[in-house]
Coordinates of C-alpha atoms and ligand atoms in Angstrom, one line a residue:
M1 CA 88.0 26.3 99.8
S2 CA 91.7 25.7 100.4
T3 CA 92.8 22.2 100.8
V4 CA 95.8 20.6 102.6
I5 CA 96.8 18.2 99.8
S6 CA 100.5 17.5 99.8
P7 CA 102.1 17.4 96.3
L8 CA 103.5 14.0 97.1
S9 CA 100.2 12.4 98.4
P10 CA 98.3 10.2 95.9
A11 CA 95.6 12.8 95.9
G12 CA 98.2 15.5 95.1
R13 CA 99.7 13.4 92.3
L14 CA 96.2 12.8 90.9
R15 CA 95.3 16.4 91.0
A16 CA 98.6 17.4 89.3
A17 CA 98.1 14.8 86.6
L18 CA 94.5 15.8 86.0
T19 CA 95.3 19.5 85.6
A20 CA 98.6 19.0 83.6
G21 CA 98.3 19.9 80.0
T22 CA 99.0 16.4 78.7
R23 CA 97.3 15.4 75.4
L24 CA 95.7 12.1 76.5
P25 CA 93.3 11.5 79.4
L26 CA 94.5 9.5 82.4
Q27 CA 93.2 6.0 82.5
A28 CA 91.9 4.3 85.7
I29 CA 91.0 0.7 85.9
G30 CA 88.5 -1.0 88.2
A31 CA 90.3 -3.1 90.8
V32 CA 88.1 -5.2 93.1
N33 CA 91.1 -6.7 95.0
A34 CA 94.9 -6.7 95.2
I35 CA 95.2 -9.2 92.3
A36 CA 93.3 -6.9 90.0
A37 CA 95.3 -3.9 91.3
R38 CA 98.6 -5.7 90.4
V39 CA 97.3 -6.4 86.9
G40 CA 96.4 -2.7 86.6
V41 CA 99.9 -1.6 87.7
E42 CA 101.6 -4.1 85.4
A43 CA 99.5 -2.8 82.5
G44 CA 100.5 0.8 83.1
F45 CA 97.2 2.3 84.3
D46 CA 97.5 5.7 86.0
A47 CA 95.0 5.1 88.8
L48 CA 92.7 2.5 90.3
W49 CA 88.9 2.6 90.7
V50 CA 87.0 0.9 93.5
S51 CA 83.7 0.2 91.7
G52 CA 80.4 -0.1 93.6
L53 CA 79.3 -2.6 91.0
E54 CA 82.4 -4.8 91.2
V55 CA 82.6 -4.8 95.0
S56 CA 78.9 -5.5 95.3
A57 CA 79.1 -8.3 92.8
A58 CA 82.2 -9.8 94.5
S59 CA 80.3 -9.8 97.8
G60 CA 77.1 -11.4 96.3
L61 CA 75.2 -8.1 96.8
P62 CA 73.1 -5.9 94.5
D63 CA 74.6 -2.5 93.4
E64 CA 71.8 -0.7 95.4
N65 CA 73.3 1.2 98.3
V66 CA 74.0 -2.0 100.2
L67 CA 77.7 -1.5 100.7
T68 CA 79.0 0.6 103.6
S69 CA 82.0 2.9 103.8
R70 CA 83.8 0.2 105.8
D71 CA 83.3 -2.4 102.9
L72 CA 84.9 0.1 100.5
A73 CA 87.6 1.0 103.0
D74 CA 88.6 -2.6 103.3
V75 CA 89.1 -2.8 99.5
V76 CA 91.1 0.4 99.5
T77 CA 93.4 -1.0 102.2
S78 CA 94.0 -4.1 100.1
L79 CA 94.9 -2.1 97.0
C80 CA 97.2 0.2 99.0
R81 CA 99.1 -2.8 100.2
V82 CA 100.3 -3.6 96.7
T83 CA 100.6 -0.2 95.0
D84 CA 100.8 3.5 95.5
L85 CA 98.8 4.3 92.5
P86 CA 96.0 6.8 93.4
V87 CA 92.8 5.0 94.3
I88 CA 89.5 6.6 93.3
V89 CA 86.5 5.3 95.2
D90 CA 82.9 5.1 93.8
V91 CA 80.8 6.0 96.9
D92 CA 77.5 6.1 94.9
N93 CA 75.3 8.7 96.7
A94 CA 77.3 8.2 99.9
G95 CA 74.1 7.2 101.7
G96 CA 72.1 10.2 100.5
T97 CA 72.6 12.7 103.4
G98 CA 75.3 15.1 104.5
P99 CA 76.3 13.2 107.6
S100 CA 76.5 9.9 105.7
A101 CA 78.7 11.5 103.1
A102 CA 81.0 12.9 105.8
R103 CA 81.4 9.4 107.1
Y104 CA 82.3 8.0 103.7
G105 CA 84.9 10.8 103.3
F106 CA 86.4 10.3 106.7
D107 CA 86.6 6.5 106.4
L108 CA 88.0 6.5 102.9
Q109 CA 90.6 9.2 103.5
A110 CA 91.8 7.2 106.6
A111 CA 92.0 4.0 104.5
G112 CA 94.4 5.7 102.0
A113 CA 92.0 6.7 99.1
A114 CA 93.1 9.6 96.8
A115 CA 89.7 10.6 95.5
L116 CA 86.0 10.0 95.9
C117 CA 83.3 10.0 93.2
L118 CA 80.0 11.1 94.6
E119 CA 76.9 10.8 92.4
D120 CA 73.6 12.5 92.5
S121 CA 71.3 9.5 92.4
R122 CA 68.5 9.5 95.0
Y123 CA 68.8 7.1 97.8
P124 CA 68.4 4.1 97.4
K125 CA 70.3 4.1 94.1
C126 CA 70.5 1.4 91.4
N127 CA 73.2 0.7 88.9
S128 CA 73.1 3.1 86.0
F129 CA 72.6 0.2 83.6
S130 CA 70.0 -1.7 85.7
E131 CA 67.3 -3.3 83.6
H132 CA 65.0 -3.7 86.6
R133 CA 64.9 -0.3 88.2
A134 CA 65.1 3.3 87.1
Q135 CA 67.5 5.7 88.6
Q136 CA 66.1 8.8 90.2
L137 CA 67.8 12.1 90.9
A138 CA 68.5 13.6 94.3
D139 CA 67.8 17.3 94.6
T140 CA 70.9 19.5 93.9
D141 CA 70.8 21.3 97.2
T142 CA 71.2 17.9 99.0
V143 CA 74.1 17.0 96.7
C144 CA 75.8 20.3 97.1
A145 CA 75.5 20.0 100.9
Q146 CA 77.1 16.5 100.6
I147 CA 80.0 17.9 98.6
K148 CA 80.6 20.4 101.4
E149 CA 80.4 17.8 104.1
V150 CA 82.9 15.5 102.3
R151 CA 85.3 18.5 101.8
A152 CA 85.1 19.3 105.5
A153 CA 85.5 15.6 106.7
A154 CA 88.2 14.7 104.1
P155 CA 90.2 17.8 103.1
D156 CA 93.0 15.7 101.5
L157 CA 90.7 13.9 99.1
L158 CA 90.0 14.9 95.5
L159 CA 86.3 15.0 94.9
I160 CA 84.7 14.0 91.6
A161 CA 81.0 14.9 91.3
R162 CA 79.0 12.6 89.0
T163 CA 75.6 13.4 87.7
E164 CA 73.1 10.7 86.6
T165 CA 71.0 13.3 84.7
L166 CA 71.4 11.7 81.3
I167 CA 71.0 8.2 82.8
C168 CA 67.6 9.4 84.0
G169 CA 66.6 10.6 80.5
E170 CA 66.9 14.3 81.3
S171 CA 68.5 16.8 78.9
L172 CA 72.1 17.6 78.3
A173 CA 71.4 21.2 79.4
D174 CA 70.1 20.0 82.7
A175 CA 73.1 17.7 83.1
L176 CA 75.6 20.5 82.5
A177 CA 73.7 22.8 84.9
R178 CA 73.9 20.2 87.6
A179 CA 77.6 19.7 86.9
R180 CA 78.1 23.5 87.2
R181 CA 76.3 23.5 90.6
Y182 CA 78.6 20.8 91.9
E183 CA 81.7 22.6 90.6
E184 CA 80.5 25.7 92.5
A185 CA 79.9 23.7 95.6
G186 CA 83.6 22.6 95.5
A187 CA 84.0 19.6 93.3
D188 CA 87.5 19.2 91.8
A189 CA 86.2 17.3 88.7
V190 CA 82.9 16.4 87.2
L191 CA 81.5 13.2 85.5
V192 CA 78.4 13.3 83.4
H193 CA 77.5 9.6 83.1
S194 CA 75.9 8.3 79.9
K195 CA 74.5 5.0 78.7
D196 CA 74.2 6.1 75.0
T197 CA 76.0 3.3 73.2
T198 CA 76.8 5.5 70.2
G199 CA 79.0 7.7 72.4
R200 CA 77.6 10.8 70.8
Q201 CA 76.1 12.0 74.0
A202 CA 79.4 11.7 75.8
L203 CA 81.2 13.6 73.0
D204 CA 78.6 16.4 73.3
V205 CA 79.2 16.6 77.0
G206 CA 83.0 16.9 76.3
R207 CA 82.5 19.6 73.7
Q208 CA 80.0 21.7 75.7
W209 CA 81.6 21.5 79.2
D210 CA 83.9 24.3 80.2
G211 CA 85.1 24.1 83.8
V212 CA 87.0 21.7 86.1
P213 CA 88.5 18.6 84.6
L214 CA 86.0 16.3 82.9
V215 CA 85.9 12.6 83.7
T216 CA 84.2 9.8 81.7
V217 CA 83.2 6.2 82.3
P218 CA 83.0 4.6 78.8
T219 CA 81.2 1.4 79.9
A220 CA 78.5 1.9 77.2
F221 CA 80.8 3.3 74.5
P222 CA 84.0 1.2 74.6
H223 CA 84.7 2.0 70.9
L224 CA 85.7 5.6 71.8
G225 CA 89.4 5.3 72.2
H226 CA 92.0 7.3 74.0
Q227 CA 92.4 9.9 71.2
A228 CA 88.7 10.4 70.7
L229 CA 88.2 11.0 74.4
A230 CA 91.1 13.4 74.4
D231 CA 89.8 15.3 71.4
A232 CA 86.4 15.7 73.2
G233 CA 88.2 17.2 76.2
F234 CA 88.2 14.4 78.8
R235 CA 91.0 14.4 81.3
L236 CA 90.3 11.0 83.0
A237 CA 88.7 7.8 81.6
I238 CA 87.5 5.2 84.2
Y239 CA 87.3 1.6 82.9
A240 CA 85.0 0.6 85.8
N241 CA 84.3 -3.1 85.5
Q242 CA 86.2 -4.6 82.6
L243 CA 88.7 -6.7 84.6
S244 CA 85.9 -8.4 86.6
R245 CA 84.1 -9.1 83.4
A246 CA 87.3 -10.5 81.8
A247 CA 87.9 -12.6 84.9
L248 CA 84.3 -13.9 84.9
T249 CA 84.7 -15.1 81.3
A250 CA 88.2 -16.6 81.9
M251 CA 87.0 -18.4 85.1
R252 CA 83.9 -19.8 83.2
E253 CA 86.1 -21.0 80.4
A254 CA 88.6 -22.7 82.7
A255 CA 85.9 -24.3 84.8
G256 CA 84.0 -25.4 81.7
E257 CA 87.1 -26.9 80.1
F258 CA 87.8 -28.8 83.3
R259 CA 84.3 -30.2 83.4
T260 CA 84.8 -31.4 79.8
T261 CA 88.3 -32.7 79.9
G262 CA 89.0 -33.3 83.6
V263 CA 92.1 -31.2 83.4
F264 CA 92.9 -27.6 84.2
E265 CA 95.1 -26.7 81.2
S266 CA 98.2 -25.0 82.7
G267 CA 98.6 -22.9 79.5
R268 CA 95.6 -20.8 80.4
L269 CA 96.5 -20.5 84.2
A270 CA 98.9 -18.1 85.9
D271 CA 101.7 -19.8 87.7
V272 CA 101.0 -20.5 91.4
Q273 CA 104.2 -18.5 92.2
D274 CA 102.7 -15.6 90.3
L275 CA 99.7 -15.6 92.6
M276 CA 101.9 -15.9 95.7
R277 CA 103.9 -12.8 94.6
V278 CA 100.8 -10.6 94.8
G279 CA 100.7 -11.1 98.6
D280 CA 104.4 -11.1 99.2
P281 CA 106.0 -7.7 99.7
D282 CA 109.6 -9.0 99.1
A283 CA 108.6 -10.7 95.9
R284 CA 106.7 -7.6 94.8
A285 CA 109.6 -5.3 95.4
A286 CA 111.8 -7.6 93.2
L287 CA 109.3 -7.3 90.2
Ligands
SPV301 C1 80.7 1.3 89.0 O1 81.7 0.8 88.6 O2 80.1 0.9 90.0 C2 80.1 2.4 88.3 C3 80.4 2.5 86.9 O3 79.3 3.2 88.9 S1 79.1 1.8 85.9 O4 78.7 0.6 86.6 O5 79.7 1.5 84.6 O6 78.0 2.8 85.9
MG302 MG1 78.9 2.6 90.8

């Protein structure tokens, strides 16, 4: 299907970067709000990821299909206020039906997203790393219909199709077959998610896939660096939740130290002017 992506739009820039023959994969960082987005920009990331897990946790909700497209659109709007980096949105299974997927596509394109990542978990989903529930797979016809609905509702968006096949304990051959179906249905890129902490499964995916650009989420195998992922054929690596986890640790340490000493040590705190700059367009422009 032909698309109407402008070469200058965030989606157009992301597509061009994904398909360019550069040696190393692009790197996207999870940004749950404008503060995290600024950190991502300053650190030189290529794109931002709106994570279902991070946004759910920040809202005090489980990562189980509780968020709506409007919740995600609000985050996209905040990120787009402070940067024009492409924003990739984790829409989970987009509500599990064609019409619900169309609504996610429409709302997120309108909010300024560059790309959606649609996964083939069966509604209601759970997080891929949940210790309490087991992920189940949706049938491929349903997912292919969702891909087509998103395409029609949001022709400017890049579409990453993610399969949870390996998360559900099925074979690599099944995972690659699902990814192929999604490519044929119109996905621009595919992501075969893995929780194998050795990273071997992910590397096998990279070596065996031959098709649209391959994306990885190395949550479970952080030791695989930029070059190892490049050598395995990945074009985009999404660091989905590391900034929230870093913030959680830093906030706990600062609060704990205060409870012990009665003082917030300024050495470990960003300056108050620094925080103000995130929300001030004039100050941002001067950075
Ligand atoms: C998310 O960020 O919500 C993801 C990635 O889906 S992960 O939680 O690492 O599976
Ligand atoms: Mg998610």
